[in-house]
XYZ file of C-alpha atoms in Angstrom:
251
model
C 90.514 158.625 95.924
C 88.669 155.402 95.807
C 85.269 157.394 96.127
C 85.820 159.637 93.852
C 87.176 157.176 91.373
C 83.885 155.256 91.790
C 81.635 158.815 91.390
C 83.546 159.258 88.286
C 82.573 155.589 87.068
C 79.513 156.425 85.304
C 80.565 159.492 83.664
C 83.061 158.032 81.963
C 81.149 154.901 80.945
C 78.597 156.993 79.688
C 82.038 159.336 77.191
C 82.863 155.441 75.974
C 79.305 154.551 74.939
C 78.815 157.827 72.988
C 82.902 157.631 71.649
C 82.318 154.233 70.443
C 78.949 155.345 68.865
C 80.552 158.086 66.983
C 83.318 155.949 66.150
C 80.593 153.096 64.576
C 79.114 155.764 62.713
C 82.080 156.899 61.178
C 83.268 153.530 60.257
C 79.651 152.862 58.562
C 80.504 156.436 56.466
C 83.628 155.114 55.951
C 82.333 151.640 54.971
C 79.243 153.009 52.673
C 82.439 154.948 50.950
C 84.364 152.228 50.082
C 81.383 150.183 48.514
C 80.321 152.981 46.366
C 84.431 153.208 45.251
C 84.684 149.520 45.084
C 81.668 149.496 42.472
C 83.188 152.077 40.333
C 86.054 150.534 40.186
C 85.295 146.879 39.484
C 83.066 148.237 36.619
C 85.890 150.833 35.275
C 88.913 148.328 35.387
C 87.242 145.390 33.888
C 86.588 147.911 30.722
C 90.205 148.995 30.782
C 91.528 145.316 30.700
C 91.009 144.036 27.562
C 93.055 147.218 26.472
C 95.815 146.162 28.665
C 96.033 142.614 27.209
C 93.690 141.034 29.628
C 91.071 139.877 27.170
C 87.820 138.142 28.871
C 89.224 139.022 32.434
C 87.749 140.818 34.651
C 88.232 142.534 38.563
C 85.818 141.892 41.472
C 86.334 143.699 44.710
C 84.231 142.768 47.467
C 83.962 144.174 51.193
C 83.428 142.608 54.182
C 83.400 143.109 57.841
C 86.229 142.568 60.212
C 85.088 140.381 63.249
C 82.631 142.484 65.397
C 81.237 144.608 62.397
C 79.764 148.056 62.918
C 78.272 146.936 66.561
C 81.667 146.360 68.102
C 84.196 148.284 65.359
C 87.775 146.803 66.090
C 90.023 149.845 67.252
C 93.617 148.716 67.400
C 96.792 150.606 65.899
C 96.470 149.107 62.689
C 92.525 149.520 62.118
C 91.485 151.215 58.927
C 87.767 150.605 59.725
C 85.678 147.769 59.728
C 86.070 146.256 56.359
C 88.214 143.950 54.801
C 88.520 144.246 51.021
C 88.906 141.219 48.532
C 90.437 142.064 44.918
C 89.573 138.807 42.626
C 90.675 138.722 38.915
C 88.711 136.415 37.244
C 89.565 135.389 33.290
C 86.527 133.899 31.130
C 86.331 131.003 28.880
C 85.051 131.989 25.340
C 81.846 129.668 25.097
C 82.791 126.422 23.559
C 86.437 127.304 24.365
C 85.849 124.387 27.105
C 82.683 122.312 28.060
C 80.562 124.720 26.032
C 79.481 127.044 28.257
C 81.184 130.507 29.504
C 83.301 129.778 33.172
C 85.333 131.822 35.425
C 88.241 131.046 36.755
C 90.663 132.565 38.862
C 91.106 134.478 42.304
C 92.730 136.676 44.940
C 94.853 138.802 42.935
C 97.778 138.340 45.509
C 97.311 134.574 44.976
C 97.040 133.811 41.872
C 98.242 137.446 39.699
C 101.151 137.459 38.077
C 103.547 140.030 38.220
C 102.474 141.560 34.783
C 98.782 141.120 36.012
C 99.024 142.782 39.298
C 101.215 145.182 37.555
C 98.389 146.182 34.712
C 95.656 145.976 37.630
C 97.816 148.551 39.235
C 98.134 150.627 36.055
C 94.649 150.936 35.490
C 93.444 151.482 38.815
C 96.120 154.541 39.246
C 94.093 155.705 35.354
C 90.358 155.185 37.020
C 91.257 156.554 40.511
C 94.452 158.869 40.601
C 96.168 159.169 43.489
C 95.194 155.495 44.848
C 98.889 154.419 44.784
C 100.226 157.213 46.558
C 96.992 156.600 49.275
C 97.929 153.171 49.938
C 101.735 154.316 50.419
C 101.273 156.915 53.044
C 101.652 156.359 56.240
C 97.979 156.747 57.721
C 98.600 158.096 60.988
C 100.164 160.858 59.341
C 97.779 161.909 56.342
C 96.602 165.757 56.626
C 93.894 165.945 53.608
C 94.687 169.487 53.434
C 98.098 168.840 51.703
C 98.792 167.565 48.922
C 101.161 164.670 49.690
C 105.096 164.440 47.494
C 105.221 162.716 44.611
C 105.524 158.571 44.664
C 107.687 156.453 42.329
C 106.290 153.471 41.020
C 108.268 150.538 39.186
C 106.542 148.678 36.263
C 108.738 145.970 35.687
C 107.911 144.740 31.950
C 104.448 145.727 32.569
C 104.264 145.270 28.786
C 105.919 141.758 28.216
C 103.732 139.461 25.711
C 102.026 142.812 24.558
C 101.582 144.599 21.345
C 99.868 146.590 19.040
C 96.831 148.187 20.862
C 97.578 146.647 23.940
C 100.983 148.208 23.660
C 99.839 151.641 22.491
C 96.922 151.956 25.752
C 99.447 151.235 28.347
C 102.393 153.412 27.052
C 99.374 156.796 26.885
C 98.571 155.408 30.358
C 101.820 155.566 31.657
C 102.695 159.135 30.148
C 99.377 159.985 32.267
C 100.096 158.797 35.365
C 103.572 160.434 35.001
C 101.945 163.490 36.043
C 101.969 162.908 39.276
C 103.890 160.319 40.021
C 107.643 159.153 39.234
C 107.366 156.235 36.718
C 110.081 154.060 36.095
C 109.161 151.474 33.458
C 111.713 148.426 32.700
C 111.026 147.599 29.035
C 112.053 145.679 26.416
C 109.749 147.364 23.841
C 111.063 150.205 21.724
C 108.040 151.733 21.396
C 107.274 152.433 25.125
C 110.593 153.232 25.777
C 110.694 156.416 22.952
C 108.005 158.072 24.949
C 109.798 158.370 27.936
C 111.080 161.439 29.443
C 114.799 160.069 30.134
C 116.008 157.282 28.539
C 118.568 154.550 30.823
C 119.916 151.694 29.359
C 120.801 149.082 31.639
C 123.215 145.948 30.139
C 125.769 143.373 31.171
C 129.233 144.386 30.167
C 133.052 143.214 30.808
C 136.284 144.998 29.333
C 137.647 141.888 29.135
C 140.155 141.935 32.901
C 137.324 142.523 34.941
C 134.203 139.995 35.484
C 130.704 140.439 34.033
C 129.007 143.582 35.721
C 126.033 145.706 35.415
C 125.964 149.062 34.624
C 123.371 151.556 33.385
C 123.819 154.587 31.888
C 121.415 157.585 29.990
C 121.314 157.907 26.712
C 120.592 161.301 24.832
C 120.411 162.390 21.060
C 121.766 160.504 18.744
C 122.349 157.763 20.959
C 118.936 157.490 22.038
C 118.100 156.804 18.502
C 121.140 154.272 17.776
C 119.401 152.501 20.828
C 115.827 152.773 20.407
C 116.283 151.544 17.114
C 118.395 148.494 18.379
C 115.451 147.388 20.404
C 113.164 148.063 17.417
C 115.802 146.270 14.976
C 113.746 142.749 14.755
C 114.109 141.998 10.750
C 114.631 145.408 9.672
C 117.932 146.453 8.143
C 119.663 149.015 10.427
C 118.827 151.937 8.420
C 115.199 151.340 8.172
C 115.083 150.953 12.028
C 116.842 154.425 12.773
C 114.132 155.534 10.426
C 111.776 153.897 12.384
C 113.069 155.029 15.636
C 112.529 158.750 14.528
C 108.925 158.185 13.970
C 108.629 156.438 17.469
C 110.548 159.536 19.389
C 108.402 162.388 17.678
């Protein structure tokens, strides 16, 4: 056994020199992929920002190699090739704004994003690249790219706080985009985004007076879509000028 173990030796030394070869080379395809992808979208998100409410900010992504690089690939459970990708939102001074001169601050998006930040980022990256979300929630050992995977839902929780007008308007046509082929479900205080959704869920606190405070959400169809859209739309208008209103936003 031990002699034919050891004629056997160089053989199989020889199948783990050319499998790791083939493996480096894939993970430099895979690598040169990701850069060309990582330029396209750094340059296609930072134009979709200022839409979103992000004026002067911008996204960075930047690769790097994992610890061995393409030489010595690491090939544990969890590896998804060699590189290690860095997302960076940086926001930008207007010149004078500070010490006269145009600076960048910022960072990792995990770090320093806020939830309505990371939440826009996510919005317009799903816009540039479609599909992306759904990508980074498969499980990879089990993606086939012959079939087309189900349908994610994605939560946008007041992706639209602080936001109006144009800002308002770009993410709402976004959303209704992205709807195609994913579930969106967009918590919203704005009347505006919420009369272009498909179904319409209002969500409130309420007590009948013996029982404690609760939550409870129900849809709302018809007329009583309207009554509500034009509740959240209400502001200064007088009631009938808001149902008014709330027609316009529906159609």
């Amino acid at each position: 056994g031990d002699v034919k173990a050891l004629n056997q030796w160089p053989k199989a030394k020889e199948d783990e020199r050319r499998a790791r070869e083939a493996y480096s080379a894939s993970c430099a395809e895979l690598s040169n992929a990701r850069l060309a992808v990582s330029v396209t979208l750094t340059e296609k998100v930072s134009q979709l920002l200022p839409s979103l409410g992000l004026d002067r900010s911008t996204l960075e992504i930047t690769l790097k190699h994992r610890s061995g690089g393409l030489a010595d690939p690491y090939t544990g459970p969890e590896s998804l090739g060699v590189d290690i990708a860095d997302f960076v939102l940086l926001h930008r001074n207007v010149p004078g704004e500070s010490d006269g001169a145009s600076q960048a601050k910022g960072g990792n998006v995990e770090k320093v994003g806020s939830s309505g930040e990371k939440s826009r980022l996510l919005l317009a990256m799903e816009s540039v690249l479609p599909g992306s979300i759904g990508t980074i929630c498969s499980n990879v050992g089990t993606i086939d790219v012959r079939m087309k995977s189900d349908p994610i839902c994605v939560v946008y929780d007041e992706i639209d706080a602080h936001v109006g007008g144009r800002a308002a308007t770009t993410m709402t046509e976004l959303l209704r985009e992205q709807r195609k082929s994913s579930h969106i479900i967009a918590i919203t205080h704005a009347a505006s985004l919420a009369a272009k959704a498909d179904q319409h869920i209002v969500v409130e606190r309420w007590s009948d007076g013996e029982v404690g405070p609760a939550t409870r959400a129900y849809p709302v169809e018809g007329h009583d879509r309207r009554r509500e859209v034009a509740r959240m739309a209400a502001g200064n208008l007088v009631p009938n000028e808001a149902e008014k209103f709330a027609d316009a936003l529906i159609k």
